[in-house]
DNA sequence: CTTAATTTGTACGTATGTATT
DNA sequence: GAATACATACGTACAAATTAA
């Protein structure tokens, strides 16, 4: 799954999609931390605000949870209702 | 209600609070447009990203609704469930 | 229909503050 | 105190939707 800089879908949505897919397929496991914002910036070659927008989407959708000073964690359940 | 640049509460939260208060007291009426982002930037003397963060909060809370190319509108109901 | 003006959307880069380890 | 990581905020540029001329 690559990022299409020219496509109609915003970068932050595409990135959120890639991360969501990794959660789905187990690359990023429940209750574990996903890579730091800086690392995601490097991987996707985008700015930090763009990575943060992607993470914000994931948090809103309940797939992840961000903790100040620690990191962003994959939600710890299958139903998206509990930690 | 003034903005406290030094207080612990983020600017965007303070601004969202001021706008919410204006919705409450009727200064901004249901289904009517609130001032454009640029106007709010001038009034509160903050950057556009900060104003947008404030509006995003209001949208998330259901107090307003933003339409691309048009503006941000006060929710048209009392229950926050319909437009 | 084309153009311009207004307004919101996306994205960049940067600086500084705060929380955790 | 230092290193790591997220939070807030600035300024800027250009794209896209809406409306009016």
Short mmCIF file of C-alpha atoms (C1' of nucleotides) in Angstrom, two decimals:
data_model
loop_
_atom_site.label_atom_id
_atom_site.label_comp_id
_atom_site.label_asym_id
_atom_site.label_seq_id
_atom_site.Cartn_x
_atom_site.Cartn_y
_atom_site.Cartn_z
CA UNK A 1 0.00 0.00 0.00
CA UNK A 2 1.66 3.16 -1.17
CA UNK A 3 0.89 6.81 -0.76
CA UNK A 4 -0.39 8.59 -3.84
CA UNK A 5 0.67 12.18 -3.68
CA UNK A 6 -1.49 13.10 -6.68
CA UNK A 7 -4.64 11.17 -5.82
CA UNK A 8 -7.79 12.90 -4.62
CA UNK A 9 -7.58 11.39 -1.16
CA UNK A 10 -5.73 13.58 1.35
CA UNK A 11 -2.34 12.34 2.49
CA UNK A 12 -3.42 12.14 6.10
CA UNK A 13 -6.36 9.90 5.17
CA UNK A 14 -4.15 7.64 3.11
CA UNK A 15 -1.65 7.36 5.95
CA UNK A 16 -4.41 6.66 8.44
CA UNK A 17 -5.58 3.94 6.07
CA UNK A 18 -2.17 2.34 5.90
CA UNK A 19 -1.84 2.33 9.68
CA UNK A 20 -5.36 0.98 10.08
CA UNK A 21 -4.49 -1.83 7.69
CA UNK A 22 -1.45 -2.67 9.78
CA UNK A 23 -3.62 -2.85 12.85
CA UNK A 24 -6.02 -5.09 10.99
CA UNK A 25 -3.35 -7.48 9.79
CA UNK A 26 -1.57 -7.56 13.13
CA UNK A 27 1.56 -5.69 12.14
CA UNK A 28 0.64 -3.28 14.91
CA UNK A 29 -0.72 -5.29 17.80
CA UNK A 30 -3.32 -4.42 20.43
CA UNK A 31 -2.02 -2.38 23.38
CA UNK A 32 1.33 -1.95 21.72
CA UNK A 33 2.83 1.35 20.69
CA UNK A 34 2.95 2.34 17.06
CA UNK A 35 6.06 4.13 15.74
CA UNK A 36 6.68 7.67 16.97
CA UNK A 37 5.45 10.59 14.92
CA UNK A 38 8.97 11.37 13.79
CA UNK A 39 9.44 7.83 12.52
CA UNK A 40 6.16 7.94 10.62
CA UNK A 41 7.20 11.27 9.10
CA UNK A 42 10.30 9.64 7.74
CA UNK A 43 8.58 6.54 6.48
CA UNK A 44 5.82 8.37 4.63
CA UNK A 45 7.96 11.38 3.81
CA UNK A 46 5.46 13.88 5.11
CA UNK A 47 5.52 16.60 7.72
CA UNK A 48 4.67 16.06 11.35
CA UNK A 49 1.38 17.96 11.19
CA UNK A 50 0.25 15.57 8.45
CA UNK A 51 1.18 12.53 10.53
CA UNK A 52 -0.64 14.04 13.48
CA UNK A 53 -3.77 14.54 11.37
CA UNK A 54 -3.65 10.88 10.43
CA UNK A 55 -3.28 9.81 14.06
CA UNK A 56 -6.06 12.13 15.10
CA UNK A 57 -8.34 10.33 12.64
CA UNK A 58 -7.37 6.96 14.06
CA UNK A 59 -7.99 8.18 17.59
CA UNK A 60 -11.39 9.55 16.63
CA UNK A 61 -12.26 6.20 15.11
CA UNK A 62 -11.16 4.44 18.27
CA UNK A 63 -8.42 2.40 16.64
CA UNK A 64 -5.70 4.07 18.67
CA UNK A 65 -5.17 6.17 21.75
CA UNK A 66 -2.46 8.77 22.20
CA UNK A 67 -0.79 9.48 25.54
CA UNK A 68 1.19 12.69 26.00
CA UNK A 69 4.88 11.98 26.46
CA UNK A 70 4.51 8.27 25.82
CA UNK A 71 3.15 7.50 22.40
CA UNK A 72 0.18 6.27 20.42
CA UNK A 73 -1.17 2.84 21.27
CA UNK A 74 -3.34 0.41 19.37
CA UNK A 75 -6.69 -0.01 21.07
CA UNK A 76 -6.61 -3.04 23.32
CA UNK A 77 -9.78 -4.77 22.20
CA UNK A 78 -11.68 -6.00 19.20
CA UNK A 79 -14.87 -4.08 19.73
CA UNK A 80 -13.36 -0.65 19.99
CA UNK A 81 -15.10 0.03 23.27
CA UNK A 82 -12.57 -0.67 25.97
CA UNK A 83 -8.92 -0.16 26.61
CA UNK B 1 -14.44 36.77 28.38
CA UNK B 2 -10.87 37.41 27.39
CA UNK B 3 -8.12 35.20 26.12
CA UNK B 4 -5.33 34.46 28.56
CA UNK B 5 -2.16 33.88 26.63
CA UNK B 6 -0.32 32.74 29.74
CA UNK B 7 -2.98 30.52 31.29
CA UNK B 8 -2.70 26.74 31.30
CA UNK B 9 -5.68 26.31 29.00
CA UNK B 10 -4.72 26.13 25.32
CA UNK B 11 -5.68 29.11 23.19
CA UNK B 12 -7.85 27.02 20.92
CA UNK B 13 -9.87 25.77 23.88
CA UNK B 14 -10.32 29.27 25.23
CA UNK B 15 -11.45 30.50 21.84
CA UNK B 16 -13.85 27.60 21.45
CA UNK B 17 -15.21 28.51 24.86
CA UNK B 18 -15.80 32.11 23.87
CA UNK B 19 -17.60 31.09 20.68
CA UNK B 20 -19.64 28.50 22.57
CA UNK B 21 -20.67 31.21 25.03
CA UNK B 22 -21.82 33.39 22.16
CA UNK B 23 -23.91 30.56 20.83
CA UNK B 24 -25.38 30.07 24.28
CA UNK B 25 -26.28 33.71 24.77
CA UNK B 26 -27.65 34.09 21.26
CA UNK B 27 -24.93 36.33 19.84
CA UNK B 28 -24.45 33.61 17.24
CA UNK B 29 -27.85 32.26 16.32
CA UNK B 30 -28.93 28.79 15.20
CA UNK B 31 -28.39 28.02 11.52
CA UNK B 32 -26.54 31.28 11.02
CA UNK B 33 -22.94 31.59 9.95
CA UNK B 34 -20.30 32.57 12.45
CA UNK B 35 -17.50 34.93 11.34
CA UNK B 36 -14.99 33.60 8.84
CA UNK B 37 -11.77 32.10 10.09
CA UNK B 38 -9.83 35.16 8.94
CA UNK B 39 -12.11 37.42 10.95
CA UNK B 40 -11.73 35.29 14.06
CA UNK B 41 -7.97 35.34 13.61
CA UNK B 42 -8.06 39.12 13.71
CA UNK B 43 -10.41 39.33 16.63
CA UNK B 44 -8.47 36.91 18.84
CA UNK B 45 -5.10 37.78 17.38
CA UNK B 46 -4.13 34.20 16.73
CA UNK B 47 -3.10 32.21 13.69
CA UNK B 48 -5.52 30.42 11.41
CA UNK B 49 -4.47 26.95 12.53
CA UNK B 50 -5.39 27.93 16.07
CA UNK B 51 -8.80 29.22 15.01
CA UNK B 52 -9.34 26.04 13.03
CA UNK B 53 -8.50 23.93 16.07
CA UNK B 54 -11.12 25.84 18.04
CA UNK B 55 -13.74 25.33 15.33
CA UNK B 56 -12.84 21.67 15.07
CA UNK B 57 -13.60 21.32 18.77
CA UNK B 58 -16.98 23.01 18.34
CA UNK B 59 -17.81 20.77 15.40
CA UNK B 60 -16.85 17.68 17.37
CA UNK B 61 -19.13 18.81 20.17
CA UNK B 62 -21.94 19.34 17.72
CA UNK B 63 -22.31 23.05 18.37
CA UNK B 64 -21.36 23.99 14.83
CA UNK B 65 -21.01 22.52 11.39
CA UNK B 66 -18.49 23.61 8.77
CA UNK B 67 -19.14 23.58 5.03
CA UNK B 68 -16.26 23.81 2.55
CA UNK B 69 -16.35 27.05 0.59
CA UNK B 70 -19.21 28.48 2.64
CA UNK B 71 -18.46 28.79 6.30
CA UNK B 72 -19.18 27.47 9.76
CA UNK B 73 -22.77 27.43 10.95
CA UNK B 74 -24.32 27.22 14.37
CA UNK B 75 -26.18 23.94 14.80
CA UNK B 76 -29.83 24.40 13.97
CA UNK B 77 -31.37 22.60 16.90
CA UNK B 78 -31.35 22.27 20.64
CA UNK B 79 -30.59 18.58 20.89
CA UNK B 80 -27.51 18.56 18.75
CA UNK B 81 -28.84 15.72 16.64
CA UNK B 82 -30.13 17.31 13.48
CA UNK B 83 -29.17 20.05 11.07
"C1'" DC C 1 -19.40 30.44 -19.74
"C1'" DT C 2 -15.42 32.72 -17.63
"C1'" DT C 3 -13.59 35.30 -14.08
"C1'" DA C 4 -12.88 36.91 -9.64
"C1'" DA C 5 -13.67 37.09 -4.65
"C1'" DT C 6 -14.54 34.70 -0.48
"C1'" DT C 7 -14.04 30.83 2.51
"C1'" DT C 8 -12.65 26.44 3.99
"C1'" DG C 9 -9.21 22.28 3.14
"C1'" DT C 10 -4.65 20.38 2.90
"C1'" DA C 11 0.21 20.58 3.68
"C1'" DC C 12 4.60 22.46 4.51
"C1'" DG C 13 8.30 23.95 7.94
"C1'" DT C 14 9.56 25.65 12.44
"C1'" DA C 15 9.75 26.84 17.43
"C1'" DT C 16 8.72 26.07 22.02
"C1'" DG C 17 6.20 23.77 25.92
"C1'" DT C 18 4.95 19.64 28.64
"C1'" DA C 19 4.96 14.74 30.00
"C1'" DT C 20 7.38 10.42 30.42
"C1'" DT C 21 11.34 7.60 30.99
"C1'" DG D 1 19.52 16.51 34.18
"C1'" DA D 2 19.04 14.26 29.60
"C1'" DA D 3 16.58 11.87 25.95
"C1'" DT D 4 12.34 10.76 23.85
"C1'" DA D 5 7.66 11.80 22.49
"C1'" DC D 6 3.52 14.23 22.13
"C1'" DA D 7 1.02 19.23 22.49
"C1'" DT D 8 0.47 23.85 21.20
"C1'" DA D 9 1.18 27.64 18.17
"C1'" DC D 10 3.16 30.41 14.60
"C1'" DG D 11 3.41 31.71 9.58
"C1'" DT D 12 2.90 30.49 4.80
"C1'" DA D 13 1.34 28.53 0.31
"C1'" DC D 14 -1.69 26.58 -2.70
"C1'" DA D 15 -6.01 23.71 -3.73
"C1'" DA D 16 -11.00 23.28 -3.85
"C1'" DA D 17 -15.90 24.70 -3.15
"C1'" DT D 18 -19.17 28.42 -3.26
"C1'" DT D 19 -21.02 32.57 -4.78
"C1'" DA D 20 -21.32 36.73 -7.43
"C1'" DA D 21 -19.99 39.67 -11.38
#
